[in-house]
Coordinates of C-alpha atoms in Angstrom, one line a residue:
Chain A
M1 CA 90.6 260.5 86.3
I2 CA 90.8 256.8 85.6
G3 CA 88.3 255.6 88.2
S4 CA 87.9 255.5 91.9
D5 CA 90.1 253.4 94.1
L6 CA 88.4 251.5 96.9
S7 CA 90.4 250.1 99.8
V8 CA 88.3 247.6 101.6
M9 CA 89.5 245.5 104.5
G10 CA 93.1 246.3 103.6
A11 CA 92.6 244.9 100.1
P12 CA 92.9 247.7 97.5
M13 CA 90.4 247.5 94.6
A14 CA 89.9 249.7 91.6
T15 CA 86.5 250.1 90.1
I16 CA 86.3 250.7 86.4
W17 CA 83.1 248.7 85.5
A18 CA 79.9 250.5 84.8
G19 CA 76.4 249.8 85.6
A20 CA 73.9 249.4 88.4
R21 CA 75.0 245.7 88.8
L22 CA 78.1 246.9 90.6
G23 CA 76.0 248.2 93.5
L24 CA 74.5 244.7 93.9
L25 CA 77.7 242.6 93.3
L26 CA 80.1 244.6 95.5
P27 CA 78.7 243.6 98.9
I28 CA 78.6 239.9 97.9
A29 CA 82.2 240.0 96.6
L30 CA 83.4 241.7 99.8
F31 CA 82.3 238.8 102.0
S32 CA 83.2 236.0 99.6
A33 CA 86.7 234.6 99.6
C34 CA 86.0 232.8 96.4
A35 CA 84.4 235.5 94.2
S36 CA 86.7 238.1 92.7
L37 CA 85.0 241.3 91.5
V38 CA 88.0 242.5 89.7
A39 CA 91.2 240.7 88.9
P40 CA 94.3 241.4 91.1
Y41 CA 96.9 243.9 89.7
D42 CA 99.6 242.2 87.6
A43 CA 102.5 244.4 86.5
T44 CA 103.1 242.2 83.4
F45 CA 100.2 243.7 81.6
D46 CA 101.1 247.4 81.7
Q47 CA 104.8 246.6 81.4
S48 CA 104.2 244.6 78.3
L49 CA 101.9 247.2 76.8
N50 CA 104.4 249.9 77.5
K51 CA 107.0 247.9 75.6
L52 CA 104.5 247.3 72.8
S53 CA 104.0 251.1 72.6
E54 CA 107.7 251.7 72.3
E55 CA 108.1 249.1 69.6
T56 CA 105.2 250.4 67.7
A57 CA 106.6 254.0 67.9
R58 CA 109.9 252.7 66.5
F59 CA 108.2 250.7 63.7
L60 CA 106.0 253.7 62.7
A61 CA 108.9 256.1 62.7
A62 CA 111.0 253.8 60.5
A63 CA 108.0 253.4 58.1
E64 CA 107.3 257.1 58.0
S65 CA 110.9 257.9 57.2
G66 CA 110.9 255.5 54.3
G67 CA 112.6 252.5 55.8
S68 CA 111.9 248.9 54.8
E69 CA 109.2 248.9 57.4
R70 CA 107.2 250.9 54.9
S71 CA 106.8 247.8 52.8
F72 CA 104.2 245.2 53.9
A73 CA 106.4 242.4 52.6
S74 CA 109.6 243.4 54.4
E75 CA 111.1 241.2 57.1
E76 CA 110.8 243.9 59.6
T77 CA 107.1 244.4 58.9
V78 CA 106.4 240.6 59.1
A79 CA 108.3 240.5 62.4
Y80 CA 106.5 243.5 63.9
Y81 CA 103.0 242.1 63.3
A82 CA 103.9 238.6 64.3
T83 CA 105.4 239.7 67.6
T84 CA 102.7 242.2 68.2
Y85 CA 99.9 239.6 67.9
N86 CA 102.0 237.1 69.8
V87 CA 102.3 239.5 72.8
L88 CA 98.6 240.4 72.7
D89 CA 97.4 236.8 72.4
R90 CA 99.6 235.8 75.4
L91 CA 98.3 238.8 77.4
I92 CA 94.7 237.9 76.4
E93 CA 95.2 234.4 77.6
R94 CA 96.8 235.6 80.8
A95 CA 93.9 238.0 81.5
R96 CA 91.4 235.2 80.7
L97 CA 92.9 233.0 83.4
T98 CA 92.3 235.7 86.1
R99 CA 89.0 237.1 84.7
G100 CA 87.0 239.3 87.1
S101 CA 83.4 238.3 87.7
V102 CA 81.9 241.5 86.3
P103 CA 81.8 241.7 82.5
C104 CA 82.9 244.9 80.9
A105 CA 80.1 247.3 80.0
T106 CA 81.5 247.8 76.5
D107 CA 81.8 244.1 75.5
R108 CA 78.8 244.3 73.2
E109 CA 80.6 246.9 71.0
L110 CA 83.4 244.4 70.2
A111 CA 81.1 242.4 67.8
A112 CA 80.6 245.5 65.6
F113 CA 84.3 246.2 65.6
A114 CA 85.3 242.6 64.9
G115 CA 82.9 242.6 62.0
Q116 CA 84.6 245.5 60.3
P117 CA 86.6 244.8 57.0
T118 CA 89.7 245.8 58.9
S119 CA 89.3 243.0 61.5
R120 CA 91.4 239.8 61.6
T121 CA 90.4 238.9 65.1
S122 CA 87.9 236.2 66.1
L123 CA 86.1 236.9 69.3
P124 CA 85.6 234.0 71.8
E125 CA 82.1 232.7 72.2
D126 CA 81.9 234.1 75.7
Y127 CA 83.0 237.6 74.6
L128 CA 80.1 239.2 76.5
K129 CA 81.7 237.9 79.7
L130 CA 85.1 239.5 79.1
D131 CA 86.3 241.8 81.9
C132 CA 87.5 245.3 81.0
R133 CA 91.2 244.2 80.9
E134 CA 90.4 241.5 78.3
F135 CA 88.2 243.9 76.4
Q136 CA 91.0 246.5 76.2
L137 CA 93.4 243.8 74.9
Y138 CA 91.0 242.7 72.2
G139 CA 90.6 246.4 71.4
V140 CA 94.3 246.8 70.9
R141 CA 94.4 243.7 68.8
L142 CA 91.6 245.1 66.6
Y143 CA 93.4 248.4 66.2
A144 CA 96.6 246.5 65.3
N145 CA 94.5 244.8 62.6
Q146 CA 93.4 248.2 61.4
L147 CA 97.0 249.3 61.0
E148 CA 97.9 246.0 59.2
Y149 CA 94.8 246.5 56.9
A150 CA 96.0 249.9 55.9
H151 CA 99.5 248.5 55.4
Q152 CA 98.4 245.6 53.3
T153 CA 96.2 247.8 51.0
G154 CA 98.5 248.9 48.3
G155 CA 101.5 247.0 49.8
V156 CA 103.0 250.0 51.6
L157 CA 102.2 252.0 54.7
N158 CA 102.3 255.6 53.4
R159 CA 102.9 258.5 55.8
P160 CA 99.3 259.6 56.3
E161 CA 98.3 255.9 57.1
A162 CA 101.2 255.5 59.5
K163 CA 100.2 258.7 61.3
A164 CA 96.5 258.1 61.3
Q165 CA 96.3 254.3 62.0
G166 CA 99.5 254.3 64.0
G167 CA 98.2 257.1 66.2
T168 CA 94.9 255.3 66.8
L169 CA 96.7 252.1 67.7
Q170 CA 98.9 254.1 70.2
A171 CA 95.8 255.7 71.7
A172 CA 94.2 252.2 72.1
I173 CA 97.4 250.9 73.8
M174 CA 97.3 254.0 76.1
A175 CA 93.6 253.3 77.0
A176 CA 94.5 249.7 77.8
I177 CA 97.4 250.8 80.0
L178 CA 95.1 253.1 81.9
T179 CA 92.7 250.3 82.5
F180 CA 95.4 248.0 83.9
V181 CA 97.0 250.8 86.0
A182 CA 93.5 251.5 87.5
N183 CA 93.9 248.1 89.2
K184 CA 97.2 249.0 90.8
P185 CA 97.1 248.8 94.6
V186 CA 97.2 252.2 96.3
S187 CA 100.7 252.5 98.0
Chain B
M1 CA 93.1 273.3 61.6
S2 CA 94.8 272.7 64.9
L3 CA 94.4 269.8 67.2
D4 CA 93.3 272.2 70.0
A5 CA 90.7 273.7 67.8
V6 CA 89.1 270.4 66.8
A7 CA 89.2 269.0 70.4
R8 CA 87.9 272.2 71.8
E9 CA 84.8 272.2 69.6
I10 CA 83.8 268.7 70.8
L11 CA 84.6 269.4 74.4
N12 CA 82.7 272.7 74.3
A13 CA 79.7 270.9 72.8
A14 CA 79.9 268.3 75.5
A15 CA 80.1 270.9 78.3
E16 CA 77.1 272.6 76.8
I17 CA 75.1 269.4 76.9
G18 CA 76.3 269.0 80.5
G19 CA 74.3 266.9 82.9
E20 CA 75.2 263.9 85.0
T21 CA 77.2 262.1 82.3
W22 CA 79.4 265.2 81.7
V23 CA 80.0 265.5 85.4
K24 CA 81.3 261.9 85.4
I25 CA 83.4 262.1 82.3
R26 CA 84.7 265.7 82.1
K27 CA 88.1 264.9 83.8
S28 CA 89.0 262.0 81.5
A29 CA 87.2 263.1 78.4
P30 CA 89.9 265.6 77.2
I31 CA 92.5 262.9 76.8
F32 CA 90.3 260.7 74.7
V33 CA 88.7 263.6 72.7
R34 CA 92.2 264.8 71.8
A35 CA 93.1 261.4 70.6
Y36 CA 89.9 261.3 68.5
A37 CA 90.6 264.8 67.2
Q38 CA 94.1 263.8 66.2
S39 CA 92.7 260.8 64.4
L40 CA 90.3 263.0 62.5
L41 CA 93.1 265.4 61.5
D42 CA 95.4 262.6 60.4
I43 CA 92.6 260.9 58.4
A44 CA 91.5 264.2 56.8
A45 CA 95.1 264.9 55.8
G46 CA 95.3 261.4 54.3
V47 CA 92.0 261.8 52.3
A48 CA 93.2 265.2 51.0
L49 CA 96.2 263.4 49.4
G50 CA 94.0 261.0 47.6
P51 CA 93.9 257.1 47.7
K52 CA 97.3 256.5 46.1
D53 CA 99.5 258.6 48.4
G54 CA 97.0 258.9 51.3
I55 CA 93.8 257.3 52.4
S56 CA 90.8 256.4 50.2
K57 CA 87.4 257.8 51.2
S58 CA 86.0 254.3 51.7
D59 CA 88.8 253.4 54.1
A60 CA 88.5 256.8 55.8
K61 CA 84.9 256.0 56.6
I62 CA 85.9 252.8 58.4
F63 CA 88.8 254.5 60.2
I64 CA 86.5 257.3 61.4
Q65 CA 83.9 254.7 62.7
N66 CA 86.7 252.9 64.6
A67 CA 88.1 256.1 66.0
R68 CA 84.6 257.0 67.3
L69 CA 84.5 253.5 68.9
L70 CA 87.8 254.1 70.7
L71 CA 86.5 257.4 72.0
I72 CA 83.3 256.0 73.3
M73 CA 84.9 252.8 74.7
G74 CA 87.7 254.7 76.3
I75 CA 85.4 257.1 78.1
A76 CA 82.9 254.3 79.1
N77 CA 85.7 252.1 80.4
T78 CA 87.6 254.7 82.5
N79 CA 84.5 256.1 84.1
Q80 CA 81.6 254.5 85.9
I81 CA 79.1 254.9 83.1
L82 CA 77.2 252.5 80.8
L83 CA 78.3 252.1 77.2
V84 CA 74.9 253.2 75.9
Q85 CA 75.1 256.3 78.1
A86 CA 78.6 257.1 76.8
Q87 CA 77.5 256.5 73.2
K88 CA 74.4 258.8 73.4
F89 CA 76.4 261.6 75.0
I90 CA 79.4 261.4 72.7
D91 CA 77.2 261.2 69.6
R92 CA 75.3 264.2 70.7
A93 CA 78.5 266.2 71.3
I94 CA 79.9 265.2 68.0
A95 CA 76.7 266.1 66.2
A96 CA 76.6 269.4 67.9
A97 CA 80.2 270.1 67.0
R98 CA 80.0 268.7 63.5
A99 CA 79.9 271.9 61.4
A100 CA 82.7 273.5 63.5
V101 CA 84.9 270.4 63.4
N102 CA 84.5 270.0 59.6
K103 CA 85.4 273.6 59.2
A104 CA 88.6 273.1 61.4
L105 CA 89.6 270.0 59.4
P106 CA 91.5 270.2 56.0
I107 CA 88.6 268.3 54.5
S108 CA 85.1 267.6 55.8
L109 CA 84.9 264.2 57.4
L110 CA 81.9 264.1 59.7

């Protein structure tokens, strides 16, 4: 469902990239000790994203039930966005350091998204070279921006906004977790 | 106006288009289409309440665009298909299901 797992020469790999380039790059990567087609699996990513999903669910539930999280200016809200962006930015940096050699097929779409009025995210100059893990993390950041935009507009996160934008953010986190888990070695 | 109804309209339209792209994405498509359908329902409910207690129409337009992006990017990333291939297929499916989806929503969005 997520993608196919390839086990080659005892080294498990997961392919989630798209495009004809994969057919050309794969044999080169197999015989090169230096080239890495996809980044190795690192449990930190999906564990951190799972924790972010839990914290987001807690925050949204509190906002929906009328807690102080409803207000954009509350301490809880400021803390939620600050820690969310902190976690995502650290994960983005971690992913960048182990970037796979094949850019994500959907990188181009990030520019349109980052240009939306809801965005508070600056893409790096080499955004067309992001691998799919980095792409997904930027995606989550942009959907967190969208939630924050809805929150800031009017100063409160009303129930429909919490449900709609919170739901979309949770879906983006789920998509990111699926991408990272796709790289998990087959046991 | 159930989630199942909205998602089913889009998935049925996608299955009817069929082809190589559908064969590749049909296993993972339901999870992303359901998330997209949920977004449409939530946004529609917000718009129906008006800008003060819900979601303004101008904001809804942006949120719908971003929800579509999540659908396309999610499907393209978790299957071995090109973004442009995913975009074309999903846009065709949404266009084909537009009338039925709008009917299933509390307020027309597409």
